[in-house]
Short mmCIF file of C-alpha atoms in Angstrom, two decimals:
data_model
loop_
_atom_site.label_atom_id
_atom_site.label_comp_id
_atom_site.label_asym_id
_atom_site.label_seq_id
_atom_site.Cartn_x
_atom_site.Cartn_y
_atom_site.Cartn_z
CA MET A 1 -36.75 -4.45 -4.31
CA ALA A 2 -36.50 -0.67 -4.49
CA ARG A 3 -33.30 0.90 -5.73
CA LYS A 4 -31.28 2.99 -3.35
CA THR A 5 -31.46 6.74 -3.88
CA SER A 6 -28.30 8.77 -4.42
CA TRP A 7 -28.69 10.05 -0.84
CA GLU A 8 -28.81 6.50 0.50
CA TRP A 9 -25.73 5.51 -1.52
CA SER A 10 -23.94 8.59 -0.20
CA ARG A 11 -24.87 7.74 3.37
CA THR A 12 -23.71 4.15 2.88
CA ALA A 13 -20.38 5.36 1.49
CA GLN A 14 -19.98 7.80 4.39
CA THR A 15 -20.72 5.08 6.94
CA ARG A 16 -18.13 2.81 5.34
CA LYS A 17 -15.58 5.63 5.26
CA SER A 18 -16.18 6.47 8.93
CA MET A 19 -15.75 2.84 9.96
CA LEU A 20 -12.52 2.48 7.98
CA ARG A 21 -11.17 5.66 9.54
CA ALA A 22 -12.03 4.38 13.02
CA ALA A 23 -10.60 0.93 12.20
CA ARG A 24 -7.37 2.56 11.08
CA GLU A 25 -7.02 4.25 14.46
CA VAL A 26 -7.94 1.19 16.52
CA PHE A 27 -5.87 -1.37 14.59
CA SER A 28 -2.86 0.97 14.52
CA GLU A 29 -3.09 1.50 18.27
CA HIS A 30 -3.76 -2.08 19.36
CA GLY A 31 -2.92 -4.40 16.48
CA PHE A 32 -5.41 -6.83 15.00
CA ALA A 33 -5.67 -9.40 17.79
CA ASP A 34 -6.15 -6.88 20.62
CA SER A 35 -8.66 -4.69 18.77
CA ASN A 36 -12.39 -5.13 19.18
CA VAL A 37 -15.28 -4.09 16.99
CA SER A 38 -17.06 -2.30 19.83
CA GLU A 39 -14.28 0.27 20.02
CA VAL A 40 -14.32 0.70 16.24
CA VAL A 41 -18.07 1.36 16.08
CA ALA A 42 -17.89 3.67 19.11
CA ARG A 43 -15.29 5.84 17.37
CA ALA A 44 -17.24 5.70 14.11
CA GLY A 45 -20.46 6.70 15.88
CA SER A 46 -22.17 3.64 14.44
CA SER A 47 -23.37 0.23 15.60
CA VAL A 48 -22.01 -3.31 15.69
CA GLY A 49 -24.87 -4.38 13.43
CA SER A 50 -23.93 -1.75 10.88
CA LEU A 51 -20.29 -2.89 10.92
CA TYR A 52 -21.28 -6.50 10.29
CA HIS A 53 -23.68 -5.35 7.55
CA HIS A 54 -20.97 -3.41 5.71
CA PHE A 55 -17.96 -5.64 6.32
CA GLY A 56 -19.00 -8.97 7.82
CA GLY A 57 -16.66 -8.84 10.82
CA LYS A 58 -13.30 -7.76 12.22
CA THR A 59 -11.24 -9.80 9.74
CA GLU A 60 -13.10 -8.41 6.72
CA LEU A 61 -12.76 -4.89 8.12
CA PHE A 62 -8.99 -5.33 8.47
CA LEU A 63 -8.72 -6.69 4.92
CA ALA A 64 -10.87 -3.86 3.53
CA LEU A 65 -8.52 -1.37 5.20
CA TYR A 66 -5.56 -3.18 3.64
CA GLU A 67 -7.14 -3.19 0.18
CA ASP A 68 -7.92 0.53 0.38
CA HIS A 69 -4.34 1.21 1.46
CA GLN A 70 -2.90 -0.83 -1.41
CA ALA A 71 -5.29 0.75 -3.93
CA ALA A 72 -4.10 4.21 -2.84
CA HIS A 73 -0.47 3.09 -3.32
CA GLU A 74 -1.19 1.67 -6.78
CA GLN A 75 -3.21 4.67 -7.92
CA ALA A 76 -0.49 7.12 -6.85
CA ALA A 77 2.29 5.08 -8.49
CA SER A 78 0.35 4.59 -11.73
CA SER A 79 -0.55 8.27 -11.95
CA SER A 80 3.07 9.26 -11.33
CA VAL A 81 4.36 6.90 -14.04
CA ALA A 82 1.71 8.15 -16.48
CA SER A 83 2.61 11.77 -15.71
CA ALA A 84 6.33 11.05 -16.24
CA ARG A 85 5.58 9.41 -19.59
CA LYS A 86 3.47 12.38 -20.62
CA SER A 87 6.34 14.72 -19.82
CA GLY A 88 8.63 12.73 -22.14
CA VAL A 89 10.36 10.29 -19.78
CA ASP A 90 10.89 6.96 -21.53
CA ASP A 91 13.77 5.43 -19.55
CA PRO A 92 12.20 2.42 -17.75
CA VAL A 93 14.37 2.92 -14.66
CA GLU A 94 13.33 6.57 -14.36
CA LEU A 95 9.69 5.51 -14.77
CA LEU A 96 10.20 2.94 -12.00
CA ILE A 97 11.70 5.68 -9.83
CA ALA A 98 8.76 8.00 -10.54
CA GLY A 99 6.37 5.30 -9.36
CA ALA A 100 8.57 4.47 -6.37
CA ARG A 101 8.66 8.10 -5.26
CA ALA A 102 4.86 8.26 -5.27
CA TYR A 103 4.69 4.94 -3.42
CA LEU A 104 7.10 6.16 -0.75
CA ALA A 105 5.28 9.47 -0.41
CA GLY A 106 2.19 7.41 0.42
CA ALA A 107 4.22 5.38 2.90
CA TRP A 108 4.94 8.58 4.82
CA GLU A 109 1.35 9.87 4.58
CA ARG A 110 -0.05 6.53 5.79
CA ARG A 111 2.90 5.50 7.94
CA ASP A 112 0.62 4.12 10.64
CA LEU A 113 -0.84 1.67 8.13
CA VAL A 114 2.55 0.73 6.69
CA ARG A 115 3.75 -0.17 10.18
CA LEU A 116 0.55 -2.12 10.85
CA PHE A 117 0.59 -4.15 7.64
CA MET A 118 4.34 -4.73 7.45
CA ASP A 119 5.21 -5.40 11.06
CA GLY A 120 1.96 -5.84 12.96
CA ASP A 121 -0.21 -8.91 13.40
CA GLY A 122 -3.12 -9.77 11.15
CA PRO A 123 -5.95 -12.27 10.74
CA PRO A 124 -5.35 -15.87 9.62
CA GLY A 125 -4.40 -15.93 5.94
CA PHE A 126 -3.26 -12.31 5.84
CA GLU A 127 0.39 -13.22 5.31
CA LEU A 128 -0.57 -15.17 2.18
CA ILE A 129 -2.59 -12.22 0.89
CA ARG A 130 0.38 -9.94 1.51
CA ARG A 131 2.80 -12.26 -0.28
CA THR A 132 0.43 -12.62 -3.23
CA ARG A 133 0.18 -8.84 -3.49
CA GLY A 134 3.96 -8.63 -3.34
CA ARG A 135 4.34 -11.06 -6.24
CA GLU A 136 1.90 -8.99 -8.28
CA TRP A 137 3.95 -5.87 -7.51
CA VAL A 138 7.09 -7.64 -8.78
CA ARG A 139 5.21 -8.66 -11.93
CA GLN A 140 4.10 -5.07 -12.59
CA ASN A 141 7.65 -3.80 -12.13
CA ALA A 142 8.92 -6.49 -14.49
CA VAL A 143 6.52 -5.27 -17.18
CA LEU A 144 7.60 -1.66 -16.59
CA LEU A 145 11.28 -2.58 -16.92
CA GLY A 146 10.74 -4.91 -19.87
CA ALA A 147 12.26 -7.82 -17.96
CA GLY A 148 12.25 -11.33 -19.35
CA ALA A 149 11.29 -14.60 -17.70
CA ASP A 150 14.76 -16.01 -16.99
CA PRO A 151 15.93 -16.35 -13.36
CA LEU A 152 18.36 -13.41 -13.44
CA ASP A 153 15.67 -11.06 -14.74
CA ARG A 154 13.19 -12.25 -12.13
CA PHE A 155 15.71 -11.92 -9.32
CA THR A 156 16.78 -8.45 -10.48
CA VAL A 157 13.21 -7.15 -10.45
CA ALA A 158 12.47 -8.85 -7.12
CA ALA A 159 15.57 -7.24 -5.61
CA LEU A 160 14.56 -3.78 -6.85
CA THR A 161 11.04 -4.24 -5.52
CA SER A 162 12.48 -5.30 -2.17
CA VAL A 163 14.58 -2.13 -2.05
CA ILE A 164 11.41 -0.05 -2.48
CA GLY A 165 9.54 -2.13 0.09
CA GLU A 166 12.30 -1.83 2.70
CA ALA A 167 12.53 1.90 1.98
CA ALA A 168 8.79 2.14 2.72
CA ARG A 169 9.38 0.48 6.11
CA GLU A 170 12.22 2.92 6.87
CA VAL A 171 10.10 5.89 5.74
CA ALA A 172 7.21 4.77 7.94
CA THR A 173 9.45 4.56 11.01
CA SER A 174 11.21 7.88 10.39
CA ASP A 175 10.80 10.49 13.11
CA THR A 176 10.46 13.46 10.75
CA GLU A 177 9.51 14.14 7.15
CA ASP A 178 13.06 15.34 6.47
CA GLU A 179 14.41 12.01 7.69
CA ALA A 180 11.89 10.19 5.50
CA THR A 181 12.99 12.27 2.50
CA GLU A 182 16.59 11.25 3.09
CA VAL A 183 15.53 7.60 3.03
CA VAL A 184 13.68 8.11 -0.27
CA GLU A 185 16.67 9.80 -1.89
CA ALA A 186 19.00 7.05 -0.68
CA ALA A 187 16.68 4.41 -2.16
CA MET A 188 16.53 6.20 -5.51
CA LYS A 189 20.32 6.49 -5.54
CA LEU A 190 20.65 2.76 -4.83
CA ILE A 191 18.26 1.84 -7.64
CA ARG A 192 20.25 3.92 -10.12
CA ARG A 193 23.53 2.52 -8.81
CA LEU A 194 22.29 -1.04 -9.32
CA ASP A 195 21.75 -0.10 -12.99
CA PRO A 196 18.99 -2.68 -13.54
CA LEU A 197 18.75 -2.13 -17.31
CA ARG A 198 22.39 -3.07 -17.76
CA VAL A 199 21.88 -6.19 -15.65
CA LEU A 200 18.78 -7.14 -17.64
CA GLU A 201 20.50 -6.53 -20.96
CA GLU A 202 23.60 -8.50 -19.99
CA GLY A 203 21.49 -11.30 -18.55
#
């Protein structure tokens, strides 16, 4: 079997990107259940056969869009934390806040997707995938904060993660960027006020 040329790989990547962009529009407008692949491929300027070749079907397309969205969140948060560390920040709470700010900036930039994945419908099994991803997010935050395994530590980190998640929902439903910024600042203030390091140390 002949290897694909760089041009063919580029075209494949562009086709995938076009389909995901079209899927984002269609799913955001209609939700998962009321969307159909024919509208996606029409907007992408492609074919139903090509969509099934690249993704396998509507469910897989939805999940690929979700994974790309989450990967963008994680990349932005990780880069922000790394940048804060490089600039000399070593307070775990401030590192958490740096990551949260990047996460919430992405929530505004991709607010249509946040609304879709948080409050819209999805394919069978999506809720489990979302919960699993949420538990992994809590685990990552626990590592960042140096939390232990006892119930108070776990609950503290879960509560902080929930604050960020709810802030993302509020950001995504804000009418203006200024309103979204106010939500972000309120969330950061709440995280500092909760003083998670003190709770973890006392626990």
